[in-house]
GROMACS .gro file of C-alpha atoms in nm:
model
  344
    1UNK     CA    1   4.447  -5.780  -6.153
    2UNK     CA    2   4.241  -6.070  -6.042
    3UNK     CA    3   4.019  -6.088  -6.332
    4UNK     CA    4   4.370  -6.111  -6.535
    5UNK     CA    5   4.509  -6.386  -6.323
    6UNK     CA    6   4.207  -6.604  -6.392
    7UNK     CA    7   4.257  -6.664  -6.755
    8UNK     CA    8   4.686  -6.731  -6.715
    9UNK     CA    9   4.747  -7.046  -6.857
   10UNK     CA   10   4.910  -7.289  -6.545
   11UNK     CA   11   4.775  -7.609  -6.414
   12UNK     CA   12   4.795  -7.646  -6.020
   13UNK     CA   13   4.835  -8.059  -6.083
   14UNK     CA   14   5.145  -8.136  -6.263
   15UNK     CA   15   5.013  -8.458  -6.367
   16UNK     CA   16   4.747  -8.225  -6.594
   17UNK     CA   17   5.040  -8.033  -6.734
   18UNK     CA   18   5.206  -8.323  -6.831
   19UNK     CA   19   4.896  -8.419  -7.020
   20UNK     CA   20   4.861  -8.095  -7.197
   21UNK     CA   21   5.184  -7.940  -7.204
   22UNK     CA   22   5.109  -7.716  -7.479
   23UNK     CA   23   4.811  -7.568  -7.298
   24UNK     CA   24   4.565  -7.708  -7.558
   25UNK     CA   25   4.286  -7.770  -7.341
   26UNK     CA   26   4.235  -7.441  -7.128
   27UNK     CA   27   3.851  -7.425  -7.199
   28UNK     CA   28   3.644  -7.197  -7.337
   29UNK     CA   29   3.683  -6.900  -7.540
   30UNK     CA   30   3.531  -6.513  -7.630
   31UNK     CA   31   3.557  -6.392  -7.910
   32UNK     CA   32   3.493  -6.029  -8.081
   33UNK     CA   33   3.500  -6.002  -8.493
   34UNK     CA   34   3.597  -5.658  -8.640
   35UNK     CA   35   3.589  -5.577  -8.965
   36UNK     CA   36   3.938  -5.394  -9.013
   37UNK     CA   37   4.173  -5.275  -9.319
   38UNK     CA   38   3.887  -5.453  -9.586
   39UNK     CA   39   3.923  -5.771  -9.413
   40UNK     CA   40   3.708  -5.981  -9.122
   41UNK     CA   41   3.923  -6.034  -8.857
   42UNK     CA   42   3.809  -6.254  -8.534
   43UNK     CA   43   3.987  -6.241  -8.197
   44UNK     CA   44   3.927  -6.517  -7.970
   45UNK     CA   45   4.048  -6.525  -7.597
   46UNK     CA   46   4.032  -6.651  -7.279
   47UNK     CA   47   4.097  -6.351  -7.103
   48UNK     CA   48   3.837  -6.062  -7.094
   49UNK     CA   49   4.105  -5.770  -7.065
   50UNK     CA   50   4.307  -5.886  -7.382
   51UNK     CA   51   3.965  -5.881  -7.582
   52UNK     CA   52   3.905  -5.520  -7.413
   53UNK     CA   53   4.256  -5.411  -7.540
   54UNK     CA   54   4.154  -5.532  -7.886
   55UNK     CA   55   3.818  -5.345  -7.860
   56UNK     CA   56   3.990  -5.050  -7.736
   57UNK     CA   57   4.247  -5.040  -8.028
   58UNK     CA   58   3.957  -5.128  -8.328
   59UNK     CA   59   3.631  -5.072  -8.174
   60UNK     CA   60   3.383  -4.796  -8.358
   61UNK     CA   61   3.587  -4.772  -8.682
   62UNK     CA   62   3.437  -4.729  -8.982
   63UNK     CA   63   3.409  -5.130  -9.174
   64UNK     CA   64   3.622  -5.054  -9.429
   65UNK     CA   65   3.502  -5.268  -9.762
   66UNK     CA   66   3.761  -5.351 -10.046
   67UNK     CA   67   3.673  -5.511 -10.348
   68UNK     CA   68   3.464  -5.864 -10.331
   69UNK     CA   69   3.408  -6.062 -10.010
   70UNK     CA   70   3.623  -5.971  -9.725
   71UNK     CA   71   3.885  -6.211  -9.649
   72UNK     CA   72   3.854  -6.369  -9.303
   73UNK     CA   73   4.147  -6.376  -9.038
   74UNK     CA   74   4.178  -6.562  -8.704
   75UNK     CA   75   4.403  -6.408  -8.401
   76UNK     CA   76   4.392  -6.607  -8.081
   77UNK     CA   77   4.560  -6.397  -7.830
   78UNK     CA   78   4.707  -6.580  -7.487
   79UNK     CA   79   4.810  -6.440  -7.141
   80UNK     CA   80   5.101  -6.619  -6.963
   81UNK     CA   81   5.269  -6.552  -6.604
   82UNK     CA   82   5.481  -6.176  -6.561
   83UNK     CA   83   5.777  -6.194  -6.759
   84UNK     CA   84   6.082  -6.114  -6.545
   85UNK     CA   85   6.314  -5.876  -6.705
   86UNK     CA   86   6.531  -5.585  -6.544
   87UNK     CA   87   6.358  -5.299  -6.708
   88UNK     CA   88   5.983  -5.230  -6.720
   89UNK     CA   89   6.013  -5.164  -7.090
   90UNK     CA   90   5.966  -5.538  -7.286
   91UNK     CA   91   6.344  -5.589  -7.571
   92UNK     CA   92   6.275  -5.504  -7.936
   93UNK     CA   93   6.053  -5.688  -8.151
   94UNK     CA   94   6.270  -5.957  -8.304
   95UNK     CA   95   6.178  -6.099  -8.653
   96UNK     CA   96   6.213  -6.447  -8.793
   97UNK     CA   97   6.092  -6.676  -9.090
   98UNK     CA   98   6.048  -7.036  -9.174
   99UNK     CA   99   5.852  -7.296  -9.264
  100UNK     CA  100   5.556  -7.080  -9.338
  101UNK     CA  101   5.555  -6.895  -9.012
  102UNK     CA  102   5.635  -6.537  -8.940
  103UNK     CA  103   5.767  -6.456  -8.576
  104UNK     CA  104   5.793  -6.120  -8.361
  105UNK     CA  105   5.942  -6.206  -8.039
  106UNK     CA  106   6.067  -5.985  -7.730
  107UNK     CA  107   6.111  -6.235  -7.478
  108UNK     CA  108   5.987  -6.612  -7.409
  109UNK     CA  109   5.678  -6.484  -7.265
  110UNK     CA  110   5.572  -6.195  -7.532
  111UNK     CA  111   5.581  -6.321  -7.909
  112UNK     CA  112   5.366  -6.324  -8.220
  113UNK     CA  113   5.356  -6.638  -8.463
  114UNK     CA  114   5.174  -6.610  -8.791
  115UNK     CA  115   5.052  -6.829  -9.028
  116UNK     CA  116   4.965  -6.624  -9.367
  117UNK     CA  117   4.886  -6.926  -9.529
  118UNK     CA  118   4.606  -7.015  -9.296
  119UNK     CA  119   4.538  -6.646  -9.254
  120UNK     CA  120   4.602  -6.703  -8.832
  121UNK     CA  121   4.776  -6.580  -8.626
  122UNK     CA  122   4.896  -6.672  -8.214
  123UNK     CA  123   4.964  -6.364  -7.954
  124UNK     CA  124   5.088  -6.455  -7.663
  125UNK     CA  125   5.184  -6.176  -7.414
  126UNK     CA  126   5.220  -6.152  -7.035
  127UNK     CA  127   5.047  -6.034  -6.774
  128UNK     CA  128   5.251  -5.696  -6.664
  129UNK     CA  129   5.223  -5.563  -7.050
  130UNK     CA  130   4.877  -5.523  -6.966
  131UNK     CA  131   4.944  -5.264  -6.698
  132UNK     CA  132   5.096  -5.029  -6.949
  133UNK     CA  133   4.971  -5.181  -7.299
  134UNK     CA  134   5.137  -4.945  -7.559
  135UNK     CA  135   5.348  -5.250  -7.664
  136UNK     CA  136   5.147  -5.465  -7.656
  137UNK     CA  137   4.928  -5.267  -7.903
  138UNK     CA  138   5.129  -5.156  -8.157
  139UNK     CA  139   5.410  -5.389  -8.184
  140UNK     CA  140   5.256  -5.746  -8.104
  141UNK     CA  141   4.868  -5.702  -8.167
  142UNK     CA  142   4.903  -5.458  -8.446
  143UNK     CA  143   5.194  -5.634  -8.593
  144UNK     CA  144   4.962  -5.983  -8.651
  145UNK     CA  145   4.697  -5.756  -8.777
  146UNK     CA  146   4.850  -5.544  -9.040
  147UNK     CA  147   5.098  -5.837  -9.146
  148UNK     CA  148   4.773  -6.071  -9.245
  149UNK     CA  149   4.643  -5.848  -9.365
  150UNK     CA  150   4.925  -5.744  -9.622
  151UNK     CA  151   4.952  -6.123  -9.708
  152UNK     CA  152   4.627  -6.194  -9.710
  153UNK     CA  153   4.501  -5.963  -9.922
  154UNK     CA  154   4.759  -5.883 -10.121
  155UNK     CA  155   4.810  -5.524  -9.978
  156UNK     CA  156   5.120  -5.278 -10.080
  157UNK     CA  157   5.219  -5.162  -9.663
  158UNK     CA  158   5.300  -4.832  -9.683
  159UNK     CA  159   5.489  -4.590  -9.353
  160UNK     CA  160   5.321  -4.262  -9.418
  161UNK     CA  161   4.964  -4.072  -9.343
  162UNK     CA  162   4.649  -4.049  -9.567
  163UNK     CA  163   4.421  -3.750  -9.537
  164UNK     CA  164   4.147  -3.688  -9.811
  165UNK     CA  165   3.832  -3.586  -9.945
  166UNK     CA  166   3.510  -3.758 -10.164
  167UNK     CA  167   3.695  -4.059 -10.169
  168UNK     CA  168   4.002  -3.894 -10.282
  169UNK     CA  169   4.346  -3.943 -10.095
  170UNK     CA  170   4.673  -3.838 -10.069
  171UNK     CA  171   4.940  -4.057  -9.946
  172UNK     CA  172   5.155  -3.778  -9.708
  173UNK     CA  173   5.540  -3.915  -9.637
  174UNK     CA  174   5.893  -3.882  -9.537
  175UNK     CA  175   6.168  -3.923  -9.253
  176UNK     CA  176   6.058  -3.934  -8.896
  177UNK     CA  177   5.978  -3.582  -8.786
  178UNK     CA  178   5.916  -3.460  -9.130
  179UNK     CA  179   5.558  -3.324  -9.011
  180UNK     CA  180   5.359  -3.600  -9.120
  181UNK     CA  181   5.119  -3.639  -8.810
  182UNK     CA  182   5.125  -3.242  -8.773
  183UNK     CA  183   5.004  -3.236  -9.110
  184UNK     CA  184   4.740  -3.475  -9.111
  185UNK     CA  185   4.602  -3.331  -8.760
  186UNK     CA  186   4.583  -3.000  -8.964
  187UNK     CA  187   4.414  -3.095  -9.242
  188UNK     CA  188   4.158  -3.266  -9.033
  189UNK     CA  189   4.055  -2.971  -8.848
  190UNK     CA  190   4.048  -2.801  -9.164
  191UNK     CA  191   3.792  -3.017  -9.319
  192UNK     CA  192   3.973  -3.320  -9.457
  193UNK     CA  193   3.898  -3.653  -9.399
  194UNK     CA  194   4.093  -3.883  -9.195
  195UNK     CA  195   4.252  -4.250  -9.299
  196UNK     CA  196   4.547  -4.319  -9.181
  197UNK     CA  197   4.894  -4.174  -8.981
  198UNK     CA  198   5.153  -4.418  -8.982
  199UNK     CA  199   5.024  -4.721  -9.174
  200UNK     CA  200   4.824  -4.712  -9.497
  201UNK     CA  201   4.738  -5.033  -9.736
  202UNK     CA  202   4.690  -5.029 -10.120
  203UNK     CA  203   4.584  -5.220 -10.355
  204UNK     CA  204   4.813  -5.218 -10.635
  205UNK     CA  205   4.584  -5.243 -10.921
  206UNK     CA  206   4.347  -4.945 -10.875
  207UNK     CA  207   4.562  -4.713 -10.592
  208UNK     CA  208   4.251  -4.814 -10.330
  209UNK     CA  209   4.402  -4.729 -10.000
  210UNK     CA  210   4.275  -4.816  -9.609
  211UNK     CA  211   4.424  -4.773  -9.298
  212UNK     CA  212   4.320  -4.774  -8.937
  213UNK     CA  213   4.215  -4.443  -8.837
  214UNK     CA  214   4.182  -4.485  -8.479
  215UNK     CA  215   4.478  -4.233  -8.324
  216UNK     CA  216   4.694  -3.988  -8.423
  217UNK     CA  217   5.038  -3.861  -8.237
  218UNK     CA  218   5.113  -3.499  -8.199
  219UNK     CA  219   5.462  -3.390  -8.026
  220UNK     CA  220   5.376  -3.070  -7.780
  221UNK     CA  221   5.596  -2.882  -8.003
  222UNK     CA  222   5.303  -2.849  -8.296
  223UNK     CA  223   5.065  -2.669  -7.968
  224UNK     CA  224   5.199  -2.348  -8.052
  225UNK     CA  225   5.125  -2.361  -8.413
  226UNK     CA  226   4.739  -2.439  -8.313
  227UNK     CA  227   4.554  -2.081  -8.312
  228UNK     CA  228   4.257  -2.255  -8.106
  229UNK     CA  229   4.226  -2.251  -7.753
  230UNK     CA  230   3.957  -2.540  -7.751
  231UNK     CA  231   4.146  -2.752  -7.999
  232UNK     CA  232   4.479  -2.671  -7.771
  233UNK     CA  233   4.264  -2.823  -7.458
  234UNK     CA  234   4.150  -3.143  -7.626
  235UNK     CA  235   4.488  -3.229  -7.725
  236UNK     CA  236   4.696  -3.150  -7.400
  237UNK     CA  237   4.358  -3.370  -7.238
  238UNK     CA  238   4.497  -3.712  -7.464
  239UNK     CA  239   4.739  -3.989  -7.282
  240UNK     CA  240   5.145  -3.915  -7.343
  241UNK     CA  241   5.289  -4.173  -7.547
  242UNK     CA  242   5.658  -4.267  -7.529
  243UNK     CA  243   5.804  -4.379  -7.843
  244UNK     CA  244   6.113  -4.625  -7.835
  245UNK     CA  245   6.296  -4.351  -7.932
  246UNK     CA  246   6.239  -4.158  -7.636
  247UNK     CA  247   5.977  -3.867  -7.838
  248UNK     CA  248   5.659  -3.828  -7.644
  249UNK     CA  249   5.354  -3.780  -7.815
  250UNK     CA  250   4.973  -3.705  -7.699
  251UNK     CA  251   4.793  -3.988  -7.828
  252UNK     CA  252   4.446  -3.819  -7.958
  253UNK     CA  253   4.158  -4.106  -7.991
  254UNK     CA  254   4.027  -3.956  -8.327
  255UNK     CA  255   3.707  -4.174  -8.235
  256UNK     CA  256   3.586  -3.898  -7.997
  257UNK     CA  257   3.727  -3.576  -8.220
  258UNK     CA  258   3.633  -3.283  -8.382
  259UNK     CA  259   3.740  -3.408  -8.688
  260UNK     CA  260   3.550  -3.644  -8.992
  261UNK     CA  261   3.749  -3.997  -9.021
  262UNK     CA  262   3.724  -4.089  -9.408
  263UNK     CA  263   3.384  -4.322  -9.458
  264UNK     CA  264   3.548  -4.576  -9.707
  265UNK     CA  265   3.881  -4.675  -9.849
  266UNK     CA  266   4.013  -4.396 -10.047
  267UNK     CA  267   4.167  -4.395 -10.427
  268UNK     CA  268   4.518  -4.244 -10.433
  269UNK     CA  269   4.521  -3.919 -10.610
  270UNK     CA  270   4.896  -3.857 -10.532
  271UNK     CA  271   5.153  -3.907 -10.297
  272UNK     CA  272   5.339  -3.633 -10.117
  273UNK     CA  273   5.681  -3.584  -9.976
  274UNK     CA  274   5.741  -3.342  -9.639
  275UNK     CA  275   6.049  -3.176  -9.695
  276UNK     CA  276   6.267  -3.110  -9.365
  277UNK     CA  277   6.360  -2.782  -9.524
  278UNK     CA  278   6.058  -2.469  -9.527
  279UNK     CA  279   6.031  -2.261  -9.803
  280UNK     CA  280   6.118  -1.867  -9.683
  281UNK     CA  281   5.793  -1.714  -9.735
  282UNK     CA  282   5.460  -1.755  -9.562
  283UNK     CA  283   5.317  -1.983  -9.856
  284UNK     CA  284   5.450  -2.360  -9.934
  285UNK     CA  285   5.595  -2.480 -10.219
  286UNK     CA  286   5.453  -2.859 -10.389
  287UNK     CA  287   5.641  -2.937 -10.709
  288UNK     CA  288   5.576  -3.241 -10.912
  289UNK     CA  289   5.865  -3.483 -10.896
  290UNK     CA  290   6.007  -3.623 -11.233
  291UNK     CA  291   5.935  -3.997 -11.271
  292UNK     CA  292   6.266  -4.126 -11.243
  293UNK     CA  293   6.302  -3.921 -10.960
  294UNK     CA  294   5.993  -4.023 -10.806
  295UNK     CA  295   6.069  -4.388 -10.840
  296UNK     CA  296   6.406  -4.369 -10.685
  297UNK     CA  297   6.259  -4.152 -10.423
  298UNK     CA  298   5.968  -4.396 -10.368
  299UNK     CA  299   6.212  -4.714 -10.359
  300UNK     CA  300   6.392  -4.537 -10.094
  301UNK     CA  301   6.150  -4.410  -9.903
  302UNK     CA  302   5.963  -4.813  -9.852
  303UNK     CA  303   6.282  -5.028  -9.858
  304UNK     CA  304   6.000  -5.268  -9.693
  305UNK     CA  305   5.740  -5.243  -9.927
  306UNK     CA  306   5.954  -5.211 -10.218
  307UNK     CA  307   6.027  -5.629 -10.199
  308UNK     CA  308   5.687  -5.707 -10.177
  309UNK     CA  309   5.474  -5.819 -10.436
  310UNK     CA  310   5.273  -5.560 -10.572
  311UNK     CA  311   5.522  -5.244 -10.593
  312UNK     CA  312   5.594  -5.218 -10.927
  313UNK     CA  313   5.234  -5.225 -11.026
  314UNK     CA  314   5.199  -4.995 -10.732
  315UNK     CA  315   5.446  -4.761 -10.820
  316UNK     CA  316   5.363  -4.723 -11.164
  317UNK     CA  317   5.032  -4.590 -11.109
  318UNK     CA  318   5.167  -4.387 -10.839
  319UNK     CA  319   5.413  -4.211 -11.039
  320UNK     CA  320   5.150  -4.150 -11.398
  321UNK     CA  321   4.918  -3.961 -11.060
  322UNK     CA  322   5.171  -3.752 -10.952
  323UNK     CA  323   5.418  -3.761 -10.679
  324UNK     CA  324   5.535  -3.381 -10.511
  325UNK     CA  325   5.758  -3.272 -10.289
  326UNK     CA  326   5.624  -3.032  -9.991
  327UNK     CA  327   5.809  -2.757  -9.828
  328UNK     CA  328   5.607  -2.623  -9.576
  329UNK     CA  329   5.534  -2.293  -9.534
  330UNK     CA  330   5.506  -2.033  -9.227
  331UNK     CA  331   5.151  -2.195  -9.063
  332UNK     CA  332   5.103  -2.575  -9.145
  333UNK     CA  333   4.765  -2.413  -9.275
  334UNK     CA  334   4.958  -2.275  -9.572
  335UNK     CA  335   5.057  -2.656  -9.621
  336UNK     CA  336   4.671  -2.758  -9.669
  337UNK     CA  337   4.591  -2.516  -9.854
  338UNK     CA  338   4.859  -2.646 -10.112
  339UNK     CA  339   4.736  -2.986 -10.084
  340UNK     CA  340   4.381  -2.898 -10.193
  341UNK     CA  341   4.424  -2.862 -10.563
  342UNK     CA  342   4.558  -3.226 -10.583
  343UNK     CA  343   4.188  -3.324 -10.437
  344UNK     CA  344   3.995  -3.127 -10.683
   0.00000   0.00000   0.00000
């Protein structure tokens, strides 16, 4: 903890802190660039276990290249003093807007501001989230990064999975618990190449999707369904997750796996809906949605995305490649197999 409590912003001399009461002048910084999503992004810090966090989360990724130079990002991350708060678990993420800026805030001492405009963004976060940094991962440092990126490149943000093959991907969603991760973890140990589980980013004009393909989150309940004994091991060996929910989940660094993570940004060959309901037989069912229904279903499947610029283009396209609905059969291998024919 000491190496922590060297970088928290606090003077010892209040007649410094009235001088710099925004903590402008705290000396030098680190900083680590990753390329990330198509874009350049460049943390700076003074604290060496925030930067570590951030190398943790996007270290050896593949640098994912979109179309032309890669738009550059700044995301200055800050440690402040423990927050005091009753439970060890930091409040919601809350969201506000104006004058340019986007906000996620839990508490006074862990927030995100972002400036799209400027393509920066501030992440300020104390120094107890570090003990336990799931939050601080997905819903402050992860927030900044996918929401400059969206802005800033003019990427259609997308809740689902993307598994694929030669370049070719298909965009896997539905509801929470509608099989999405236990999907994608099957169809990369059955050859298929990895891009994305609960994020992906496309570029409306040509369908050219990225994501972050760094973890994937399988509930124990999908062990059973696993026919491996090795495969079995190396997931019961990844760190539990707890969701806000309450759902636990083995978070598998798909870094260090025995599966392929896709090379490059992938072109959208389709996007497929996980039905709740299995078919009765040992084989599963895809059917090709009608348009209309496709758009409706699309529209309510991304009430986000469906506001931002970009998804009517998006959707479009989408719907003229083909948009299914998946009922899963008796093994989720039944469930690749159906997917491959949209690959060919």
């Amino acid at each position: 903890m000491e190496s922590i409590r060297q970088s928290v912003p606090e003077y010892e001399d209040h007649a410094d802190l009235v001088a710099d009461p925004f903590f402008e002048r705290l000396g030098t910084t680190r900083c680590l660039s990753k390329q990330i999503l198509g874009g350049r992004f460049f943390f700076s810090s003074q604290n060496d276990a925030l930067l570590d966090l951030v190398e943790t989360t996007y270290g050896g990724l593949p640098g994912y290249v979109l179309s032309g130079d890669p738009s550059e990002f700044h995301v200055e991350l800050r440690l402040v003093p423990r927050a005091h708060r009753a439970t060890r678990t930091p409040p919601l993420v809350q969201m506000q807007s104006g004058a340019g800026l986007l906000c996620g805030v839990m508490d006074a001492s862990n927030y995100v501001v972002l400036m799209p405009a400027q393509r920066k963004a501030l992440i300020v976060a104390s120094e107890d989230m570090l003990i336990e940094p799931y939050h601080l991962r997905y819903e402050l440092i992860e927030f900044a990064v996918f929401a400059l990126a969206t802005r800033g490149m003019g990427l259609v943000p997308l809740h689902g999975a993307c598994v694929g093959r030669d370049g070719r991907g298909l965009l896997l969603l539905g509801a929470s618990g509608s099989g999405k991760s236990t999907l994608a973890l099957n169809s990369l140990l059955h050859g298929l190449d990895f891009l994305a589980e609960d994020a992906v980013f496309v570029q409306s004009d040509d369908l050219l999707a990225t994501g972050v393909p760094n973890y994937l989150h399988v509930r124990a309940d999908a062990l059973p369904l696993i026919e491996e004994e090795y495969v079995r091991r190396w997931i019961c060996s990844a760190p539990v997750i707890r969701r806000r929910s309450g759902v636990e989940k083995f978070e598998i660094d798909l870094r260090t796996s025995l599966g392929r993570l896709a090379e490059a940004p992938m072109i959208l060959k389709g996007a497929v809906f996980l039905s709740a309901q299995p078919v009765d037989g040992s084989n599963a069912s895809l059917k090709r949605l009608p348009s209309d229904k496709a758009v409706a279903r699309l529209d309510a499947d991304q009430p986000y995305a469906a506001g931002q610029p970009g998804w009517q283009a998006f959707t479009r396209q989408l719907v003229e490649t083909g948009v299914y609905e998946l009922r899963r059969g008796r093994h989720p291998q039944a469930s690749v197999d159906a997917l491959l024919p949209l690959l060919a």
